[in-house]
């Protein structure tokens, strides 16, 4: 039996099984379908022993999905290369209307051999744990906002109006405790909705407390501290950036980070015409949201407030200088765009795009200092 120097192994994953195909090195070689295997570690080990008889080197690949990174970590722990690729960037023929596990596995093997796939960043177990905790807190905040909206919608429908200015302040909460609905049934619904707000607010507080206790011992804590040198980025925003982006030294240029978070404009150019459209919105939506929210702070004149000074205590001088440079540049950028009569959202998006470059710069400084 001919033994190849390298095999590219494509895997189409699902909950109960993995469909496997391999493509030998060399474009003239065909793609062979191995068949489905189980998802346990012993099944993966058996597949590797079977394929090792055909090649000296094995390169595995599968698409990112709901099954997570456990398969990738298992294969790497057994001493073999494994890439996880982005499904949205996997090439597909426009007229292709048949999709099966067999076809997908064979296509992945073929495209990995030809170098047409884009690998994604695979976080460590510790990094993924912090990321899950941060996402759990984000989900809890969305639930809390939804509960508050339900209460306000019910009161509006019943024509019960608050005469103050600020919602969910102490005076507003005191007013809610005195609200009386027209019927007993509506009063029960109202009280249950208030109870849901109390429960979800406590859940947010518990998750945030856990974050504040665990992050100081995390390997990316220097990034969390460094990102807070930027105006508009506080603890939760900094943890979100660090957990979602990881170590940004894998990007050689700031423009790569801008594209990674989907803040670069889309383009459809041909011939002498260059057409730029809306931002691509590719990549991580949570990072993009944090950057857009942080960009609102750069509408105001540059200022080193006491809060920013406290966040910058103990940071390298280079990081502090980056934070101040960001304030000056991004404030000018916003005001220049507004003077050109650009829409506010367009200006904020442009500021957020440049803010991602300062995040990348701080990441480099903090990881080198660590």
CSV table of C-alpha atoms in Angstrom, one decimal:
chain,number,residue,atom,x,y,z
A,1,UNK,CA,0.0,0.0,0.0
A,2,UNK,CA,1.3,3.4,-1.0
A,3,UNK,CA,2.1,5.6,2.0
A,4,UNK,CA,1.6,9.4,1.6
A,5,UNK,CA,3.7,12.1,3.3
A,6,UNK,CA,0.6,14.0,4.4
A,7,UNK,CA,-3.2,13.5,4.6
A,8,UNK,CA,-5.7,16.4,4.9
A,9,UNK,CA,-8.6,15.0,7.0
A,10,UNK,CA,-12.0,16.8,6.7
A,11,UNK,CA,-14.6,16.2,9.4
A,12,UNK,CA,-18.3,17.1,9.4
A,13,UNK,CA,-19.4,17.2,13.0
A,14,UNK,CA,-22.7,16.7,14.6
A,15,UNK,CA,-24.0,15.7,18.1
A,16,UNK,CA,-23.8,11.9,17.7
A,17,UNK,CA,-21.2,11.3,15.0
A,18,UNK,CA,-18.4,12.7,12.8
A,19,UNK,CA,-18.2,12.1,9.1
A,20,UNK,CA,-14.6,11.7,7.9
A,21,UNK,CA,-12.9,12.0,4.6
A,22,UNK,CA,-9.2,12.5,3.6
A,23,UNK,CA,-7.3,14.0,0.7
A,24,UNK,CA,-3.7,12.9,0.1
A,25,UNK,CA,-1.1,15.6,-0.6
A,26,UNK,CA,-0.9,16.4,-4.3
A,27,UNK,CA,-3.7,17.9,-6.4
A,28,UNK,CA,-3.8,14.8,-8.7
A,29,UNK,CA,-4.9,12.5,-5.8
A,30,UNK,CA,-8.6,12.0,-5.2
A,31,UNK,CA,-10.6,12.4,-2.0
A,32,UNK,CA,-11.6,9.3,-0.1
A,33,UNK,CA,-14.6,9.0,2.3
A,34,UNK,CA,-13.8,7.1,5.4
A,35,UNK,CA,-17.3,7.1,6.9
A,36,UNK,CA,-18.9,8.1,10.2
A,37,UNK,CA,-17.3,7.6,13.6
A,38,UNK,CA,-18.3,8.3,17.2
A,39,UNK,CA,-17.5,11.4,19.1
A,40,UNK,CA,-15.6,9.9,22.1
A,41,UNK,CA,-11.9,10.1,22.6
A,42,UNK,CA,-11.4,6.4,21.9
A,43,UNK,CA,-13.2,6.8,18.5
A,44,UNK,CA,-10.8,9.7,17.6
A,45,UNK,CA,-7.8,7.7,18.7
A,46,UNK,CA,-8.9,4.7,16.6
A,47,UNK,CA,-9.3,7.0,13.5
A,48,UNK,CA,-5.8,8.4,14.0
A,49,UNK,CA,-4.3,4.9,14.2
A,50,UNK,CA,-6.2,3.9,11.1
A,51,UNK,CA,-5.0,7.0,9.1
A,52,UNK,CA,-1.4,6.8,10.4
A,53,UNK,CA,-0.9,3.7,8.3
A,54,UNK,CA,-1.6,5.8,5.2
A,55,UNK,CA,0.5,8.9,5.9
A,56,UNK,CA,3.3,10.1,8.2
A,57,UNK,CA,1.6,13.5,8.9
A,58,UNK,CA,-2.1,14.2,9.5
A,59,UNK,CA,-3.8,17.6,9.3
A,60,UNK,CA,-7.4,17.7,10.6
A,61,UNK,CA,-10.0,20.3,9.9
A,62,UNK,CA,-13.7,20.9,10.7
A,63,UNK,CA,-16.1,23.8,10.7
A,64,UNK,CA,-16.9,25.8,13.9
A,65,UNK,CA,-20.3,25.0,15.3
A,66,UNK,CA,-22.4,24.2,18.4
A,67,UNK,CA,-20.2,21.2,19.4
A,68,UNK,CA,-17.4,23.6,20.4
A,69,UNK,CA,-13.6,23.1,20.5
A,70,UNK,CA,-13.4,19.8,22.3
A,71,UNK,CA,-12.6,17.8,19.2
A,72,UNK,CA,-9.8,20.2,18.3
A,73,UNK,CA,-8.3,20.0,21.7
A,74,UNK,CA,-8.5,16.2,21.7
A,75,UNK,CA,-6.7,15.9,18.4
A,76,UNK,CA,-4.0,18.4,19.4
A,77,UNK,CA,-3.5,16.6,22.7
A,78,UNK,CA,-2.8,13.4,20.6
A,79,UNK,CA,0.0,15.3,18.8
A,80,UNK,CA,-1.6,16.2,15.5
A,81,UNK,CA,-2.5,19.5,13.8
A,82,UNK,CA,-6.1,20.5,13.8
A,83,UNK,CA,-7.7,23.7,12.4
A,84,UNK,CA,-11.2,25.0,13.1
A,85,UNK,CA,-12.5,27.1,10.2
A,86,UNK,CA,-15.2,29.7,9.8
A,87,UNK,CA,-18.3,28.4,8.1
A,88,UNK,CA,-19.2,31.8,6.7
A,89,UNK,CA,-15.8,31.9,4.9
A,90,UNK,CA,-15.9,28.3,3.5
A,91,UNK,CA,-16.1,28.6,-0.4
A,92,UNK,CA,-19.4,27.3,-1.9
A,93,UNK,CA,-20.5,27.0,-5.5
A,94,UNK,CA,-23.5,29.2,-6.3
A,95,UNK,CA,-25.4,26.4,-8.0
A,96,UNK,CA,-24.7,23.8,-5.3
A,97,UNK,CA,-28.1,22.6,-4.0
A,98,UNK,CA,-27.2,19.2,-2.4
A,99,UNK,CA,-25.7,19.1,1.1
A,100,UNK,CA,-24.8,15.9,2.9
A,101,UNK,CA,-22.4,15.0,5.6
A,102,UNK,CA,-20.3,13.0,3.2
A,103,UNK,CA,-20.1,15.8,0.7
A,104,UNK,CA,-19.2,18.4,3.4
A,105,UNK,CA,-16.4,16.2,4.8
A,106,UNK,CA,-14.9,15.6,1.4
A,107,UNK,CA,-15.2,19.3,0.5
A,108,UNK,CA,-13.4,20.3,3.7
A,109,UNK,CA,-10.5,17.9,3.0
A,110,UNK,CA,-10.2,19.1,-0.6
A,111,UNK,CA,-10.3,22.8,0.3
A,112,UNK,CA,-7.8,22.3,3.2
A,113,UNK,CA,-5.4,20.7,0.8
A,114,UNK,CA,-5.7,23.7,-1.7
A,115,UNK,CA,-5.4,26.3,1.1
A,116,UNK,CA,-8.8,27.9,0.6
A,117,UNK,CA,-10.0,27.7,4.2
A,118,UNK,CA,-9.7,30.4,6.9
A,119,UNK,CA,-8.8,29.2,10.3
A,120,UNK,CA,-10.2,30.8,13.5
A,121,UNK,CA,-8.7,31.4,16.9
A,122,UNK,CA,-9.2,28.5,19.3
A,123,UNK,CA,-9.2,29.7,22.9
A,124,UNK,CA,-7.7,27.7,25.8
A,125,UNK,CA,-10.0,26.0,28.3
A,126,UNK,CA,-9.4,28.8,30.8
A,127,UNK,CA,-10.0,31.6,28.3
A,128,UNK,CA,-13.2,29.9,27.1
A,129,UNK,CA,-14.4,29.6,30.7
A,130,UNK,CA,-14.0,33.3,31.4
A,131,UNK,CA,-15.7,34.1,28.0
A,132,UNK,CA,-18.7,31.9,28.9
A,133,UNK,CA,-19.0,33.7,32.3
A,134,UNK,CA,-18.8,37.0,30.5
A,135,UNK,CA,-21.4,35.9,28.0
A,136,UNK,CA,-23.6,34.6,30.8
A,137,UNK,CA,-23.6,38.0,32.4
A,138,UNK,CA,-24.4,39.6,29.0
A,139,UNK,CA,-27.4,37.2,28.6
A,140,UNK,CA,-28.6,38.1,32.1
A,141,UNK,CA,-28.4,41.8,31.2
A,142,UNK,CA,-30.6,41.2,28.1
A,143,UNK,CA,-33.1,39.3,30.2
A,144,UNK,CA,-33.2,42.2,32.8
A,145,UNK,CA,-33.7,44.8,30.0
A,146,UNK,CA,-36.5,42.7,28.5
A,147,UNK,CA,-38.2,42.4,31.9
A,148,UNK,CA,-38.1,46.2,32.5
A,149,UNK,CA,-39.5,46.8,29.0
A,150,UNK,CA,-42.4,44.4,29.8
A,151,UNK,CA,-43.3,46.4,32.9
A,152,UNK,CA,-43.2,49.7,31.1
A,153,UNK,CA,-45.3,48.3,28.3
A,154,UNK,CA,-47.9,47.1,30.7
A,155,UNK,CA,-48.1,50.4,32.5
A,156,UNK,CA,-48.4,52.3,29.2
A,157,UNK,CA,-51.2,50.0,28.1
A,158,UNK,CA,-53.0,50.7,31.4
A,159,UNK,CA,-52.4,54.4,31.0
A,160,UNK,CA,-50.5,54.5,34.3
A,161,UNK,CA,-47.8,57.2,33.8
A,162,UNK,CA,-44.7,58.2,35.8
A,163,UNK,CA,-44.4,62.0,36.1
A,164,UNK,CA,-40.7,62.1,36.9
A,165,UNK,CA,-37.9,62.2,34.3
A,166,UNK,CA,-35.5,59.3,35.0
A,167,UNK,CA,-36.6,55.7,34.7
A,168,UNK,CA,-35.4,53.0,37.2
A,169,UNK,CA,-34.1,55.5,39.7
A,170,UNK,CA,-34.8,55.2,43.4
A,171,UNK,CA,-37.8,57.5,43.1
A,172,UNK,CA,-39.1,55.5,40.1
A,173,UNK,CA,-38.8,52.2,42.0
A,174,UNK,CA,-40.6,53.8,45.0
A,175,UNK,CA,-43.4,54.9,42.6
A,176,UNK,CA,-43.6,51.3,41.2
A,177,UNK,CA,-44.2,49.9,44.7
A,178,UNK,CA,-47.3,52.1,45.0
A,179,UNK,CA,-48.8,51.4,41.6
A,180,UNK,CA,-52.3,49.9,41.7
A,181,UNK,CA,-53.7,48.3,38.6
A,182,UNK,CA,-57.4,48.5,37.7
A,183,UNK,CA,-58.1,44.8,38.2
A,184,UNK,CA,-56.8,42.0,40.5
A,185,UNK,CA,-55.6,39.9,37.5
A,186,UNK,CA,-53.5,42.8,36.1
A,187,UNK,CA,-52.1,43.5,39.6
A,188,UNK,CA,-50.9,39.9,39.8
A,189,UNK,CA,-49.2,40.2,36.4
A,190,UNK,CA,-47.6,43.4,37.4
A,191,UNK,CA,-46.2,42.0,40.7
A,192,UNK,CA,-44.9,38.9,38.9
A,193,UNK,CA,-43.0,41.1,36.5
A,194,UNK,CA,-41.5,43.2,39.3
A,195,UNK,CA,-40.4,40.0,40.9
A,196,UNK,CA,-38.8,38.9,37.7
A,197,UNK,CA,-36.8,42.2,37.6
A,198,UNK,CA,-35.6,41.6,41.2
A,199,UNK,CA,-34.5,38.0,40.4
A,200,UNK,CA,-32.7,39.0,37.2
A,201,UNK,CA,-31.0,42.0,38.7
A,202,UNK,CA,-29.7,39.6,41.5
A,203,UNK,CA,-28.5,37.2,38.8
A,204,UNK,CA,-26.5,40.0,37.0
A,205,UNK,CA,-24.9,41.0,40.3
A,206,UNK,CA,-23.9,37.4,41.1
A,207,UNK,CA,-22.3,36.9,37.7
A,208,UNK,CA,-20.5,40.2,37.9
A,209,UNK,CA,-19.2,39.4,41.3
A,210,UNK,CA,-17.8,36.1,40.0
A,211,UNK,CA,-16.1,37.9,37.2
A,212,UNK,CA,-14.4,40.4,39.5
A,213,UNK,CA,-13.1,37.5,41.7
A,214,UNK,CA,-11.8,35.3,38.8
A,215,UNK,CA,-10.4,37.8,36.4
A,216,UNK,CA,-7.4,38.9,38.6
A,217,UNK,CA,-6.0,35.3,38.4
A,218,UNK,CA,-6.6,35.0,34.7
A,219,UNK,CA,-3.6,35.0,32.3
A,220,UNK,CA,-5.2,37.8,30.2
A,221,UNK,CA,-5.8,40.1,33.2
A,222,UNK,CA,-3.0,42.4,32.0
A,223,UNK,CA,-5.1,43.1,28.9
A,224,UNK,CA,-8.2,43.8,31.0
A,225,UNK,CA,-6.2,46.3,33.0
A,226,UNK,CA,-4.7,47.8,29.9
A,227,UNK,CA,-7.9,48.3,28.0
A,228,UNK,CA,-9.3,50.3,30.8
A,229,UNK,CA,-6.8,53.0,30.1
A,230,UNK,CA,-9.1,53.9,27.1
A,231,UNK,CA,-11.9,56.3,27.7
A,232,UNK,CA,-15.3,54.6,27.5
A,233,UNK,CA,-14.0,51.1,28.4
A,234,UNK,CA,-14.5,50.0,32.0
A,235,UNK,CA,-14.2,46.6,33.6
A,236,UNK,CA,-17.0,44.7,31.9
A,237,UNK,CA,-16.1,46.1,28.5
A,238,UNK,CA,-12.5,45.3,29.0
A,239,UNK,CA,-13.2,41.7,30.1
A,240,UNK,CA,-15.5,41.3,27.1
A,241,UNK,CA,-12.7,42.5,24.7
A,242,UNK,CA,-10.0,40.3,26.3
A,243,UNK,CA,-12.2,37.1,26.4
A,244,UNK,CA,-13.6,37.5,22.9
A,245,UNK,CA,-10.4,38.7,21.1
A,246,UNK,CA,-7.7,36.8,23.0
A,247,UNK,CA,-4.1,37.6,22.4
A,248,UNK,CA,-4.1,40.2,19.5
A,249,UNK,CA,-0.4,39.6,18.7
A,250,UNK,CA,-1.6,37.1,16.1
A,251,UNK,CA,-2.5,40.1,14.0
A,252,UNK,CA,0.4,41.9,12.4
A,253,UNK,CA,-1.5,45.1,11.6
A,254,UNK,CA,-4.3,47.1,13.2
A,255,UNK,CA,-6.3,47.0,9.9
A,256,UNK,CA,-6.6,43.2,10.4
A,257,UNK,CA,-8.3,43.7,13.7
A,258,UNK,CA,-10.7,46.2,12.1
A,259,UNK,CA,-11.6,43.7,9.5
A,260,UNK,CA,-11.8,40.9,12.1
A,261,UNK,CA,-14.5,42.7,14.1
A,262,UNK,CA,-16.5,43.7,11.0
A,263,UNK,CA,-16.0,47.5,11.2
A,264,UNK,CA,-14.4,47.9,7.8
A,265,UNK,CA,-16.7,49.1,4.9
A,266,UNK,CA,-17.9,46.6,2.3
A,267,UNK,CA,-16.7,47.2,-1.2
A,268,UNK,CA,-18.0,46.5,-4.7
A,269,UNK,CA,-15.5,48.0,-7.1
A,270,UNK,CA,-15.0,47.3,-10.8
A,271,UNK,CA,-12.9,49.0,-13.4
A,272,UNK,CA,-12.3,52.6,-12.5
A,273,UNK,CA,-15.3,52.8,-10.2
A,274,UNK,CA,-14.8,52.2,-6.5
A,275,UNK,CA,-18.0,51.7,-4.4
A,276,UNK,CA,-17.9,51.5,-0.6
A,277,UNK,CA,-20.9,50.3,1.3
A,278,UNK,CA,-21.9,49.8,4.9
A,279,UNK,CA,-19.6,48.0,7.3
A,280,UNK,CA,-19.3,44.2,6.8
A,281,UNK,CA,-20.6,43.3,10.3
A,282,UNK,CA,-18.5,40.1,10.1
A,283,UNK,CA,-16.8,38.6,13.1
A,284,UNK,CA,-17.7,39.0,16.7
A,285,UNK,CA,-20.8,41.0,17.4
A,286,UNK,CA,-20.1,41.4,21.1
A,287,UNK,CA,-16.7,43.1,20.5
A,288,UNK,CA,-18.3,45.3,17.8
A,289,UNK,CA,-21.0,46.4,20.3
A,290,UNK,CA,-18.5,47.2,23.0
A,291,UNK,CA,-16.4,49.4,20.6
A,292,UNK,CA,-19.5,51.2,19.3
A,293,UNK,CA,-20.7,51.9,22.9
A,294,UNK,CA,-17.2,53.1,23.9
A,295,UNK,CA,-17.0,55.4,20.9
A,296,UNK,CA,-19.8,57.5,22.4
A,297,UNK,CA,-17.3,58.8,25.0
A,298,UNK,CA,-15.2,60.5,22.4
A,299,UNK,CA,-17.8,63.1,21.5
A,300,UNK,CA,-16.6,65.2,24.4
A,301,UNK,CA,-13.3,67.1,24.7
A,302,UNK,CA,-10.2,65.1,25.8
A,303,UNK,CA,-10.1,65.0,29.6
A,304,UNK,CA,-8.3,62.8,32.2
A,305,UNK,CA,-11.0,62.4,34.7
A,306,UNK,CA,-10.3,61.0,38.2
A,307,UNK,CA,-11.9,57.7,37.3
A,308,UNK,CA,-9.6,57.3,34.3
A,309,UNK,CA,-6.6,58.2,36.4
A,310,UNK,CA,-7.6,55.5,38.9
A,311,UNK,CA,-8.0,52.9,36.2
A,312,UNK,CA,-4.5,53.8,34.8
A,313,UNK,CA,-2.7,53.4,38.1
A,314,UNK,CA,0.1,50.8,37.8
A,315,UNK,CA,0.0,50.7,34.0
A,316,UNK,CA,3.1,51.3,31.9
A,317,UNK,CA,3.6,54.8,30.7
A,318,UNK,CA,3.4,53.7,27.1
A,319,UNK,CA,-0.1,52.4,27.7
A,320,UNK,CA,-1.2,55.7,29.4
A,321,UNK,CA,0.2,57.6,26.4
A,322,UNK,CA,-1.9,55.4,24.0
A,323,UNK,CA,-5.0,56.2,26.1
A,324,UNK,CA,-4.4,60.0,25.9
A,325,UNK,CA,-3.5,59.8,22.2
A,326,UNK,CA,-6.8,58.0,21.6
A,327,UNK,CA,-8.7,60.7,23.3
A,328,UNK,CA,-7.2,63.5,21.2
A,329,UNK,CA,-7.3,61.7,17.8
A,330,UNK,CA,-10.8,60.2,18.2
A,331,UNK,CA,-12.4,63.4,19.4
A,332,UNK,CA,-11.0,65.2,16.4
A,333,UNK,CA,-12.1,62.5,14.1
A,334,UNK,CA,-15.7,62.7,15.4
A,335,UNK,CA,-15.9,66.4,15.2
A,336,UNK,CA,-14.4,66.5,11.7
A,337,UNK,CA,-17.0,64.0,10.5
A,338,UNK,CA,-19.8,65.9,12.1
A,339,UNK,CA,-18.6,69.1,10.5
A,340,UNK,CA,-18.9,67.3,7.1
A,341,UNK,CA,-22.6,66.6,8.0
A,342,UNK,CA,-22.1,62.9,8.4
A,343,UNK,CA,-24.8,61.0,10.2
A,344,UNK,CA,-24.1,60.5,13.9
A,345,UNK,CA,-24.1,56.7,13.6
A,346,UNK,CA,-21.6,56.9,10.7
A,347,UNK,CA,-19.3,59.1,12.8
A,348,UNK,CA,-19.5,56.7,15.8
A,349,UNK,CA,-18.8,53.7,13.6
A,350,UNK,CA,-15.7,55.4,12.2
A,351,UNK,CA,-14.5,56.3,15.7
A,352,UNK,CA,-15.1,52.7,16.8
A,353,UNK,CA,-13.1,51.4,13.9
A,354,UNK,CA,-10.1,53.5,14.9
A,355,UNK,CA,-10.6,52.6,18.5
A,356,UNK,CA,-10.0,49.0,17.6
A,357,UNK,CA,-6.6,50.0,16.4
A,358,UNK,CA,-5.8,51.5,19.9
A,359,UNK,CA,-7.0,48.3,21.5
A,360,UNK,CA,-4.6,46.3,19.3
A,361,UNK,CA,-1.7,48.7,20.2
A,362,UNK,CA,-2.4,48.3,24.0
A,363,UNK,CA,-2.6,44.5,23.6
A,364,UNK,CA,0.8,44.4,22.1
A,365,UNK,CA,2.3,46.7,24.9
A,366,UNK,CA,0.7,44.8,27.8
A,367,UNK,CA,1.6,41.3,26.5
A,368,UNK,CA,5.2,42.3,25.8
A,369,UNK,CA,5.4,43.9,29.3
A,370,UNK,CA,4.0,40.7,30.9
